[in-house]
Coordinates of C-alpha atoms (C1' of nucleotides) in Angstrom, one line a residue:
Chain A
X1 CA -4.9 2.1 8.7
X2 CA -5.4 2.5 12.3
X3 CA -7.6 0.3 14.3
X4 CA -10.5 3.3 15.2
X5 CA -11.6 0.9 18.7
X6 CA -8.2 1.2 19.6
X7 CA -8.0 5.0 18.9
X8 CA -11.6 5.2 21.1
X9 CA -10.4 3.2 23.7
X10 CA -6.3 4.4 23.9
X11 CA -6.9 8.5 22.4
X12 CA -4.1 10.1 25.0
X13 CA -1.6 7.3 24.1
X14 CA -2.3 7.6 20.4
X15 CA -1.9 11.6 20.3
X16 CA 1.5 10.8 22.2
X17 CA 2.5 8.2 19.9
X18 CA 2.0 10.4 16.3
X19 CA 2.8 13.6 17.8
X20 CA 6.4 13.1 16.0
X21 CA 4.7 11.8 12.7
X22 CA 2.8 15.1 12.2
X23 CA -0.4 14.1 13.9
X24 CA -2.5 16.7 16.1
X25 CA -4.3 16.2 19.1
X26 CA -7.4 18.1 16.8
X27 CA -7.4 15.6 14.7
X28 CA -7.9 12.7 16.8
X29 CA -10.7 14.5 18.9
X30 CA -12.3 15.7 15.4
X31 CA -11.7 12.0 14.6
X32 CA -14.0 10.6 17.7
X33 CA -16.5 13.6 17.7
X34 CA -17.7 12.1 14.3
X35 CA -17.5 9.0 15.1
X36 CA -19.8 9.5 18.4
X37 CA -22.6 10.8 16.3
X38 CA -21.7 7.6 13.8
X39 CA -22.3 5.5 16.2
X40 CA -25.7 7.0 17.9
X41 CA -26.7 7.3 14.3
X42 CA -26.4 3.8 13.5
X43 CA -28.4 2.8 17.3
X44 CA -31.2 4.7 16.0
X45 CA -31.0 3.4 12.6
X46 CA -30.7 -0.3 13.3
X47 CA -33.8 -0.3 15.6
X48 CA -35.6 1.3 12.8
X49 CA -34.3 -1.9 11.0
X50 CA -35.6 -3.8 13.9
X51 CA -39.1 -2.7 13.6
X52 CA -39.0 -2.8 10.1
X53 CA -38.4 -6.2 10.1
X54 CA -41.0 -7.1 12.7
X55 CA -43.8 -5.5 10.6
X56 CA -42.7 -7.2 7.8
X57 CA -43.4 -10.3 9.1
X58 CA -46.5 -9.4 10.6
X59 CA -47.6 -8.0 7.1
X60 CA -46.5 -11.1 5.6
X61 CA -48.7 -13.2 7.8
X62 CA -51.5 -10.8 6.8
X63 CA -51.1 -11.4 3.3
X64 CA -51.4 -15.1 4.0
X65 CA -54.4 -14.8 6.3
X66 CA -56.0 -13.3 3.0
X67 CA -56.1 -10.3 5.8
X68 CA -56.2 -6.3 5.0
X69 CA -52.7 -5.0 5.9
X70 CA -52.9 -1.8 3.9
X71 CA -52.6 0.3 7.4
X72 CA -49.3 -1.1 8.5
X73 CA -47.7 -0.9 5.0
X74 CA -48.8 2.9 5.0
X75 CA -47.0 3.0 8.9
X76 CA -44.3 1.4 6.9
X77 CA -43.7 3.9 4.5
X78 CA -42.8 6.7 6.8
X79 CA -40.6 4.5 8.6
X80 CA -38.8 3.2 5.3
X81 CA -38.3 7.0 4.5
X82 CA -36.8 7.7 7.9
X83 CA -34.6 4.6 7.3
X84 CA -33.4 6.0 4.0
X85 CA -32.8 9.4 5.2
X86 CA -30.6 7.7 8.8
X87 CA -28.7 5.8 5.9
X88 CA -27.5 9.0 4.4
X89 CA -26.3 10.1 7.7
X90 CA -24.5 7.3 8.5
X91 CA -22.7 6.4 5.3
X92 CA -21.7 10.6 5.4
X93 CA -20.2 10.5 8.9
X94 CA -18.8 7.0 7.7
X95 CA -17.2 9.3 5.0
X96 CA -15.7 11.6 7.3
X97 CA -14.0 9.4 9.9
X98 CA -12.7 7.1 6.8
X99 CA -11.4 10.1 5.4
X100 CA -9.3 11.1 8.7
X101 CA -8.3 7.9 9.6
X102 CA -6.8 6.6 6.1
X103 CA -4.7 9.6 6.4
X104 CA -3.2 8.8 10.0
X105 CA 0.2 7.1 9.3
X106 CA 1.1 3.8 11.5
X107 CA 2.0 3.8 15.3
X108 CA 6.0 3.5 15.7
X109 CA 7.1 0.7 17.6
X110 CA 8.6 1.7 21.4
X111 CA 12.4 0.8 20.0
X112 CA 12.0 3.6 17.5
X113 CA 13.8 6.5 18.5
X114 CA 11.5 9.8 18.6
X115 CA 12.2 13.0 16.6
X116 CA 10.6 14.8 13.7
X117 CA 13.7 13.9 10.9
X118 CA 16.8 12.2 9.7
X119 CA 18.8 13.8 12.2
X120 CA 17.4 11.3 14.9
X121 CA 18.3 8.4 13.3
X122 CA 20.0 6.0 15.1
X123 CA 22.9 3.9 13.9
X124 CA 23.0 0.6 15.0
X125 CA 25.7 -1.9 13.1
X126 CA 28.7 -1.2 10.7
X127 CA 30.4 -3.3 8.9
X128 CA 33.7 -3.7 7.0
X129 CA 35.8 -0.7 6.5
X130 CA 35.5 1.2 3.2
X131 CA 38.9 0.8 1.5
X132 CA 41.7 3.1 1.1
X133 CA 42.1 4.5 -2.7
X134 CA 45.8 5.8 -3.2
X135 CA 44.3 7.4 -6.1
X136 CA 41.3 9.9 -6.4
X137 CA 38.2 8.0 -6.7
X138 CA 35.6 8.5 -9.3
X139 CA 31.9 8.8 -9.4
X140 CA 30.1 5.9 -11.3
X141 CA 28.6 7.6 -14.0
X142 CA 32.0 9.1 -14.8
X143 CA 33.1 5.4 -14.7
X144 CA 30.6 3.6 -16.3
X145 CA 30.7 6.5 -18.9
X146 CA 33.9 5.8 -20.2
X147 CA 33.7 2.1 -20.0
X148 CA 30.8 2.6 -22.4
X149 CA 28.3 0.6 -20.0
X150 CA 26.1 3.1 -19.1
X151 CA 24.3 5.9 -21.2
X152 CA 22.7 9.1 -19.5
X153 CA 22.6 11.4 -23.0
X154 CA 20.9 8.7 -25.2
X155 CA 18.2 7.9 -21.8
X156 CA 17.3 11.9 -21.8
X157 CA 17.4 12.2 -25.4
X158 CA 14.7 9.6 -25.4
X159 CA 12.3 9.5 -22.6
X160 CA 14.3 12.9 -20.0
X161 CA 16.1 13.5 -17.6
X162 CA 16.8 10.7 -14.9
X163 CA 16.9 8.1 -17.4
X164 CA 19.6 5.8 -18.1
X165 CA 20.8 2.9 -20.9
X166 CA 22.5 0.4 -19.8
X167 CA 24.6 -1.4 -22.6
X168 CA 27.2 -4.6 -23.1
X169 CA 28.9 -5.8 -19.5
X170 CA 26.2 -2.5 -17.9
X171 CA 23.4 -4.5 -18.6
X172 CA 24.8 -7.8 -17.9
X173 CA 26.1 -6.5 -14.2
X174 CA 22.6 -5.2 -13.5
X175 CA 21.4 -8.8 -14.8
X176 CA 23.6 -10.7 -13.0
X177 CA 23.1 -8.8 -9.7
X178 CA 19.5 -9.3 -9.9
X179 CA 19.7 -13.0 -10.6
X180 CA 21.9 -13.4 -7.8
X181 CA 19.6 -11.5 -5.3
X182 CA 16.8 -13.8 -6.4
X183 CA 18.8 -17.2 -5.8
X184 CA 19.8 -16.2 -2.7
X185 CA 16.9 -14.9 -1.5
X186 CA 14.9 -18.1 -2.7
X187 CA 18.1 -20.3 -0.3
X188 CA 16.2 -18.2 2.5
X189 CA 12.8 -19.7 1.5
X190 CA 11.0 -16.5 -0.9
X191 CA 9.0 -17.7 -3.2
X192 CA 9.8 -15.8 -6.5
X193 CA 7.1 -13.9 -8.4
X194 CA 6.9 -11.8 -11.5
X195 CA 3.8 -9.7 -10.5
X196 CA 1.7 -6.7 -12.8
X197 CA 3.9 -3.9 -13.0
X198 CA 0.5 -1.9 -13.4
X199 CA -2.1 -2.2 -10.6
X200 CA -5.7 -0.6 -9.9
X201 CA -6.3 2.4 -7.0
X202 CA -7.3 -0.5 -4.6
X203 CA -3.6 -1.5 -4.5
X204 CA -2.4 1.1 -4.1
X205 CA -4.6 2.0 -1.4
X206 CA -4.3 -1.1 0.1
X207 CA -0.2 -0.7 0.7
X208 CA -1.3 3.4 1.7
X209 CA 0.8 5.5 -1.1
X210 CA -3.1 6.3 -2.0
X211 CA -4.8 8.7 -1.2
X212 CA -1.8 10.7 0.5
X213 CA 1.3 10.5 -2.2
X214 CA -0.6 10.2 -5.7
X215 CA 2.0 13.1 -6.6
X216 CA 4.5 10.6 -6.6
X217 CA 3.3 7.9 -9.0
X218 CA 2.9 7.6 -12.7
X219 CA -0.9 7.0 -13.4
X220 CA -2.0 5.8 -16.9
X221 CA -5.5 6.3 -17.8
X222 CA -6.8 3.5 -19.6
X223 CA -10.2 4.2 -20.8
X224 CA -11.0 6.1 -18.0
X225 CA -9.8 3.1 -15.1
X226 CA -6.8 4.0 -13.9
X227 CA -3.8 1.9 -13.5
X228 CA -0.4 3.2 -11.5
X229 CA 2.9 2.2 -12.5
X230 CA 4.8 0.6 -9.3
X231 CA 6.8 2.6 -7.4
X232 CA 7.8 -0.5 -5.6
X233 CA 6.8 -4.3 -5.8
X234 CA 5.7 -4.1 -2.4
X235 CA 2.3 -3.0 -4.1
X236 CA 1.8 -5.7 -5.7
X237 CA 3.5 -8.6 -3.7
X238 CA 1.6 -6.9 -0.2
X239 CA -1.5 -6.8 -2.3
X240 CA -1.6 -10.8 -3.5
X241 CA -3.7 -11.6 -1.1
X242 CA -6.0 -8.4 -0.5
X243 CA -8.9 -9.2 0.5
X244 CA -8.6 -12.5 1.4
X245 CA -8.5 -15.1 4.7
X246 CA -5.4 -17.6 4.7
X247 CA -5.1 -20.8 6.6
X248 CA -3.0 -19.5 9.9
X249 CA -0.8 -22.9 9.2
X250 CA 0.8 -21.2 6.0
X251 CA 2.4 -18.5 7.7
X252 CA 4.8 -17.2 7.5
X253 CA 4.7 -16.9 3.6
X254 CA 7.8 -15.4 1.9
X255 CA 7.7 -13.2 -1.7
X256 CA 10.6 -12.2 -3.5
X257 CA 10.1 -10.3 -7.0
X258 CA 12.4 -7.7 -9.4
X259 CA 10.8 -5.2 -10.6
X260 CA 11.2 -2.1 -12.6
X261 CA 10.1 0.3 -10.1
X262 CA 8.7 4.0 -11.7
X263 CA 8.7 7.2 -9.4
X264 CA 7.9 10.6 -10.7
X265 CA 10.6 11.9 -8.1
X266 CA 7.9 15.4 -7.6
X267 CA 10.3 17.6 -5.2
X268 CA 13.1 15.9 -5.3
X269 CA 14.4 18.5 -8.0
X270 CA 18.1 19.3 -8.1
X271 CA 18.9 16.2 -6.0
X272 CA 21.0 13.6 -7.2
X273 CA 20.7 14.8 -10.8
X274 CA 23.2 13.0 -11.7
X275 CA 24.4 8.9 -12.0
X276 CA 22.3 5.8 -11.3
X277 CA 20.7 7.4 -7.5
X278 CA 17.6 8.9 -8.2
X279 CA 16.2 7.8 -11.6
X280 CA 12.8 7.7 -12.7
X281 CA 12.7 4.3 -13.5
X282 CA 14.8 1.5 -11.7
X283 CA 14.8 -2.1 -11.0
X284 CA 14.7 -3.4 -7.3
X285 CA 14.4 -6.6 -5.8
X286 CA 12.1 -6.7 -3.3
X287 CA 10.8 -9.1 -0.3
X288 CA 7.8 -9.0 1.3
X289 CA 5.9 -11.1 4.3
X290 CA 3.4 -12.0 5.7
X291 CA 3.6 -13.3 9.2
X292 CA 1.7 -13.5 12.3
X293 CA 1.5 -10.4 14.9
X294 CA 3.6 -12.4 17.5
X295 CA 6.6 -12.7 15.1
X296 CA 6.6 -9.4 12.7
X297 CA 9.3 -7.7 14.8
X298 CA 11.4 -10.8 14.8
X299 CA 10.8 -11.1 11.1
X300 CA 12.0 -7.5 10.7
X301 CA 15.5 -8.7 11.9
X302 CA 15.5 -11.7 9.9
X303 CA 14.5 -9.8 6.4
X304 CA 16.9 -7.1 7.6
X305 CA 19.7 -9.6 7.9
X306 CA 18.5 -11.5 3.9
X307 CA 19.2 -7.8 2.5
X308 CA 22.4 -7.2 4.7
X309 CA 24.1 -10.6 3.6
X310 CA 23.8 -10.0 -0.2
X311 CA 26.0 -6.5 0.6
X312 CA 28.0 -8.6 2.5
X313 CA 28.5 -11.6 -0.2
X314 CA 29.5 -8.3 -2.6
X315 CA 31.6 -6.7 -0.1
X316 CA 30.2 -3.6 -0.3
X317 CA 30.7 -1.4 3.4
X318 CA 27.5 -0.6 4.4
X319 CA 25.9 0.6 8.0
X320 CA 22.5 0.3 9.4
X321 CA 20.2 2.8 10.7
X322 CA 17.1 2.8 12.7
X323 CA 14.6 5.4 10.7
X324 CA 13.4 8.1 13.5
X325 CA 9.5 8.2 14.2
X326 CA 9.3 11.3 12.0
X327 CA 11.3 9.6 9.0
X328 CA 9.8 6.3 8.6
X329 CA 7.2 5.9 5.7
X330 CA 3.6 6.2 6.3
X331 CA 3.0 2.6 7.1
X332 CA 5.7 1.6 8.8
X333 CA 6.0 0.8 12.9
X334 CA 9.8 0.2 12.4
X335 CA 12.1 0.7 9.6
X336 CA 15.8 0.1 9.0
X337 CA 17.3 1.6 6.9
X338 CA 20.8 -0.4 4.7
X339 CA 23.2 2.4 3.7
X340 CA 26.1 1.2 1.5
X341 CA 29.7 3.2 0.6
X342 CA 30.1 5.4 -2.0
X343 CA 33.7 6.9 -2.3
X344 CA 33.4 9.4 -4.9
X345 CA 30.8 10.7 -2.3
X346 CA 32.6 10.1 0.4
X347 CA 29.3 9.1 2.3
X348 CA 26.6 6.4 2.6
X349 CA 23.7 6.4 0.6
X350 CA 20.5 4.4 1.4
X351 CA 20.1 1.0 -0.5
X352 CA 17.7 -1.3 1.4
X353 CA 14.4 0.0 3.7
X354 CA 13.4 -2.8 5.7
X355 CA 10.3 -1.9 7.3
X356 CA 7.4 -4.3 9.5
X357 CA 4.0 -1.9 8.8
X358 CA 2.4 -4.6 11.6
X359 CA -1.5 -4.6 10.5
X360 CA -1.7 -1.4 9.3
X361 CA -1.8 -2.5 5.4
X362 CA -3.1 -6.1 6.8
X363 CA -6.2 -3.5 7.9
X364 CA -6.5 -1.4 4.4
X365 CA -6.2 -4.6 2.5
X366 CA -7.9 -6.8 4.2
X367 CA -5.3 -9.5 4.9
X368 CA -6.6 -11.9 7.4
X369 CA -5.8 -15.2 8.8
X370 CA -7.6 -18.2 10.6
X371 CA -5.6 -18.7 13.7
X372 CA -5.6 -22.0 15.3
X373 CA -8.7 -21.5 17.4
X374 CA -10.7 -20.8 14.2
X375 CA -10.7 -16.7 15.1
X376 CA -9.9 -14.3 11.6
X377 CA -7.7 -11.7 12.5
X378 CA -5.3 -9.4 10.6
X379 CA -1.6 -10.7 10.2
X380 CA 1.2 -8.0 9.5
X381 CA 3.1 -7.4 6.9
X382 CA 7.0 -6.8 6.0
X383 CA 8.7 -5.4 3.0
X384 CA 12.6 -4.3 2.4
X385 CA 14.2 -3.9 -0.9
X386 CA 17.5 -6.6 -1.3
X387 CA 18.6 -4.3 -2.8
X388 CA 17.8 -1.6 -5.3
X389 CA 19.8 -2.9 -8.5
X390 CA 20.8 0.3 -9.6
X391 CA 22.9 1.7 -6.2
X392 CA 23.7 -1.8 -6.1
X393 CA 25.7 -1.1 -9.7
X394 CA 26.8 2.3 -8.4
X395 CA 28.1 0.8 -5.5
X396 CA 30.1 -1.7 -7.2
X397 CA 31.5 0.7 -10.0
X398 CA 33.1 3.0 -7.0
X399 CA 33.9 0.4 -4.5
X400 CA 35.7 -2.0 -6.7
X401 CA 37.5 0.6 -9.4
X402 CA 40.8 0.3 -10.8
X403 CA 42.6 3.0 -11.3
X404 CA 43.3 2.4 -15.3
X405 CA 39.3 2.7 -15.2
X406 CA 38.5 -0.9 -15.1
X407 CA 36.5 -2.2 -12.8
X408 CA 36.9 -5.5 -10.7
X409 CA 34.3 -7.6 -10.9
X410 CA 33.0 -8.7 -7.4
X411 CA 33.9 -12.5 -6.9
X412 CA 30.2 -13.6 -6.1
X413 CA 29.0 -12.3 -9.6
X414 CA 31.4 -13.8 -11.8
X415 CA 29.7 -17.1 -12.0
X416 CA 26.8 -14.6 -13.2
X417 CA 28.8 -12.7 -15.5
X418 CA 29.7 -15.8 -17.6
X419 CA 33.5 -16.2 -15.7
X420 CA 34.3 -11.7 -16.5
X421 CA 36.3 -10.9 -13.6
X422 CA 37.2 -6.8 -14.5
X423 CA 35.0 -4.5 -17.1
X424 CA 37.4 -2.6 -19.3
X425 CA 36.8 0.3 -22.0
X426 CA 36.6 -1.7 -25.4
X427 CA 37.6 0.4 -28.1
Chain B
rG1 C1' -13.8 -6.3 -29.8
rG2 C1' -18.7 -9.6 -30.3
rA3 C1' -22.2 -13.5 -28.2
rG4 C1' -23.7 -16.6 -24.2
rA5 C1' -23.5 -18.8 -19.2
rG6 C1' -22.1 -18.1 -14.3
rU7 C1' -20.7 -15.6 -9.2
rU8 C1' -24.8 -18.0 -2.6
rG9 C1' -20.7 -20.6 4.2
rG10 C1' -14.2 -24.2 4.3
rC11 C1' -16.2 -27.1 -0.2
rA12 C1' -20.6 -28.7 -3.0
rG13 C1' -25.3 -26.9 -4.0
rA14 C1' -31.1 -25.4 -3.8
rG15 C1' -33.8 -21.2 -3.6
rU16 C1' -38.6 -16.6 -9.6
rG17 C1' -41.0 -10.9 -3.8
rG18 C1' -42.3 -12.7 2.7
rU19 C1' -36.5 -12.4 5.1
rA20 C1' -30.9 -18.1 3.0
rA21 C1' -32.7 -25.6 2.2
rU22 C1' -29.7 -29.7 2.1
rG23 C1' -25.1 -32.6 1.8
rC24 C1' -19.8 -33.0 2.8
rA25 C1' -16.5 -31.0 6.3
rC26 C1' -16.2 -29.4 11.6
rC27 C1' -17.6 -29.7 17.1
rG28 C1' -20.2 -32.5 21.1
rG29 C1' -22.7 -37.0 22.5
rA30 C1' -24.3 -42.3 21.9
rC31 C1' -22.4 -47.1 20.4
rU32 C1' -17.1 -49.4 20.8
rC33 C1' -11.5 -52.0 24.4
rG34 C1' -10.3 -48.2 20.7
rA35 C1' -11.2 -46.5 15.8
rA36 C1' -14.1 -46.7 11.4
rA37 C1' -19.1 -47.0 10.1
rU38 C1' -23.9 -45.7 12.0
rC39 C1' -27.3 -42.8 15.0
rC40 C1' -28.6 -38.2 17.8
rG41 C1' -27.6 -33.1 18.6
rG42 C1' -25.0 -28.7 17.6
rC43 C1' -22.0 -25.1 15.5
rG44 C1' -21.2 -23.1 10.8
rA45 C1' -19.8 -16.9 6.6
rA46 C1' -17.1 -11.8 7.1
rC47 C1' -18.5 -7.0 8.9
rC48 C1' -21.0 -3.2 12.2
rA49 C1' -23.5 -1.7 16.7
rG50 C1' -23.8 -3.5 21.7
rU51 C1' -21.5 -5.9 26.4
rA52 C1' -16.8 -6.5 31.6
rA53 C1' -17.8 -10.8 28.8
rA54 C1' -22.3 -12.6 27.1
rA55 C1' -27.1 -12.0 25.4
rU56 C1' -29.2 -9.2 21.6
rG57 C1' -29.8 -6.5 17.1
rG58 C1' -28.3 -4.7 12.3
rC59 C1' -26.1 -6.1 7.9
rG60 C1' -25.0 -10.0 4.7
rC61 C1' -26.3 -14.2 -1.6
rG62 C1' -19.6 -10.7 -6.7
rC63 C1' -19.9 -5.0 -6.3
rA64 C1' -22.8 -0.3 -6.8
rG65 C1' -27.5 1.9 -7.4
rG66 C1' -33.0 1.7 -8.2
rU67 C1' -38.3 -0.2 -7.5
rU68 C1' -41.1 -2.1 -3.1
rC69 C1' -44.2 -2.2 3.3
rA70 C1' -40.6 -6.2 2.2
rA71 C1' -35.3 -8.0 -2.7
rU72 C1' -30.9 -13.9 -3.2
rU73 C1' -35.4 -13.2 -6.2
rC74 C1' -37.6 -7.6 -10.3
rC75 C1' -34.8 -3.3 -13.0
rU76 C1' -30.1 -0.5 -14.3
rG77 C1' -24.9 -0.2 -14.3
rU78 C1' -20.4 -2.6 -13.3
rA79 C1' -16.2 -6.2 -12.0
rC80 C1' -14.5 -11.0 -12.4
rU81 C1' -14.7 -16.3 -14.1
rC82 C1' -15.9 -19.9 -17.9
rU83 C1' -17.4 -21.3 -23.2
rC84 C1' -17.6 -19.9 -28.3
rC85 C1' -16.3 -16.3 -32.3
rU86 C1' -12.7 -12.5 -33.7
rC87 C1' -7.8 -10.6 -33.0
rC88 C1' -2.9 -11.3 -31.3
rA89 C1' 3.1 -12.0 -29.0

RNA sequence: GGAGAGUUGGCAGAGUGGUAAUGCACCGGACUCGAAAUCCGGCGAACCAGUAAAAUGGCGCGCAGGUUCAAUUCCUGUACUCUCCUCCA
């Protein structure tokens, strides 16, 4: 959520700056018309209030005179009525600008290249060169097919489409990947977390995929509260302290949690049908932070660079993009975007969004901070996956194939794979 | 699932219809070579409006409603915490 004295005081920069996000110039003046009769509503309201509370006291003094105060508690009851009625106004106007203004996405950062989609991305860093195959290489679901490690029938027989098994060495890859991410993301200082994989419409407000993207989402109704499967842990690790003010002297404070993330994948149909890329449910490692203002888009670098070096202890190619304004997510300033290699697609497909939303979820959620001089203000807040486990095993079955159909297994994980060094098809 | 108790500033904790005590902490001062202790004074909740910044006002006692001239206080609903019972991996 945007900061609405900022959009009062700055309107002609703020029309500039989300012109590329899909933002009219209408909306913003719609946005300040209501909230210019808001705010003479409330003047008139609050002294109302004021005299209100004036008579009171007079009435109360009255009543302890043993005096006859029946005429101003008459004059008292009109103006209580008026009160009421003001209320209504207010809290209806209130309604209205909350309802524009929780639909405005976040203000990109200057360094973000401007342009309405993917085709003004920006890539900023490569690194290492995808290998040469001498033989034709194939897609990881044909791999891990006929190594018997992953299972795309038995997943749509049972729950549908974009479901997988994973079974014997499958399962332990995807295990030992995601162990690994977590120790060496806790050597950078995350603090690890298994959070609810279920959380309340607050959350998910609070991190902004409510109200725009409820499409998106699997919501279970439990006795008429509903709860929302995570799309992300970013929901719940950005929403551990909602609602709350920390001591400035704790920040910066690191999270790290896997998760099984659930997304219903609504018009995403035809793409990516097939193979571990676009599945209904997935697990992901994520990091989140919370920092202070002065430091988020430093900290964006630095949790950039904690998801770039476990790609880089795997050896998996990869590049780095900076999202245009029109392609980051709602409540991101900046995002970069981690794309690893994958030769049976000959292309790079995204496995890490890094993104620093500054206070725009610090705002929705409430995340505040006592700074040094005793003043609350909002802190910002980081996420970026390291990595999505899934394209992490896709990666690794096409980068590191054999052409007998084994797969190597990448030096880092074999302490986590129990010393296995290549999967190969048991009969 | 059932019964009971609770939720008030950073913490502790009073307040049964008249507009939030007090203590600790914090800040300033006195005393002291300095500190501690003591004494005096003050600040002290988030939010909104307002202002150049102040002042000032509104709101505010878990949350949402209601009754009333007036609600921390009465009524209704609800969330969470604790205790006991029940159930359970």
């Amino acid at each position: 959520m945007l900061d609405l004295k900022l959009i009062r005081q700055r309107p002609d920069w703020i029309k500039e700056k989300l012109s590329s996000r899909g933002v009219t110039a209408e909306e913003i003046d719609e946005l300040l018309g209501l909230d210019e009769q808001r705010r003479a509503k409330i003047v008139a309201d609050e002294n109302l209030k004021k005299k209100r509370n004036d008579v009171s006291e007079q009435i109360a003094q009255i009543k302890r005179e043993k005096g006859d105060a029946s005429q101003a508690i008459k004059d008292m009851r009109e103006v209580g009525a008026q009160i009421k009625q003001l209320d209504q106004e207010v809290a209806e106007l209130d309604e209205k600008v909350t309802y524009i203004l929780v639909r405005l996405p976040n203000i990109p950062d200057d360094s973000v290249p401007v342009g309405p989609n993917e085709d003004y991305n920006v890539e900023i860093r490569k690194w290492a060169t995808p290998r040469e195959f001498d033989f034709e290489p194939k897609a990881h679901w044909e791999i891990g097919e006929n190594l018997g490690i992953l299972d795309f029938e038995r997943g749509a027989k049972v729950a549908g489409a974009r479901f997988v098994y994973y079974k014997g060495f499958g399962a332990k890859l995807e295990r030992a990947l995601y162990n690994f991410m977590l120790d060496e993301h806790s050597k950078e200082g995350y603090e690890e977390v298994i959070p609810p994989y279920l959380v309340n419409n607050d959350a998910m407000f609070g991190t902004s995929q409510f109200p725009k993207f409820t499409e998106d989402v699997y919501t279970v109704i439990n006795e008429g509260d509903p709860l929302t499967l995570i799309p992300t842990a970013e929901v719940p690790l950005t929403n551990y302290y909602s609602h709350e003010i920390i001591d400035g002297a704790k920040l910066p404070i690191y999270l790290t949690a896997l998760t099984p993330c659930f997304r219903s994948e609504a018009g995403s149909a035809g793409r990516d049908t097939r193979g571990l890329i676009r599945l209904h449910q997935f697990n992901k490692v994520e990091m989140v932070k919370y920092v202070k203002p002065e430091d988020s888009f430093n900290e964006l670098e630095k949790l950039t660079a904690d998801a770039e070096d476990i790609l880089k202890k795997l050896k998996l190619p990869y590049h780095v993009i900076t999202l245009a304004s029109g392609d980051a997510s709602f409540s991101s300033a900046k995002t970069y975007d981690i794309e690893v290699w994958l030769p049976a697609q000959n292309t790079y497909r995204e496995i890490s969004s890094c993104s620093n939303c500054t206070d725009f979820q610090a705002r929705r959620a409430q995340i505040r901070y006592r700074d040094e001089n005793g003043k609350v203000q909002y802190l910002n807040t980081l996420n970026g996956s390291g990595l999505a486990v899934g394209r992490t095993v896709a990666a690794i079955l096409e980068n590191y194939q054999n052409e007998d159909g084994s797969v190597t297994v990448p030096e880092a994980l074999v302490p986590y794979m129990n010393g296995v060094t290549k999967l190969i098809a048991e009969n």
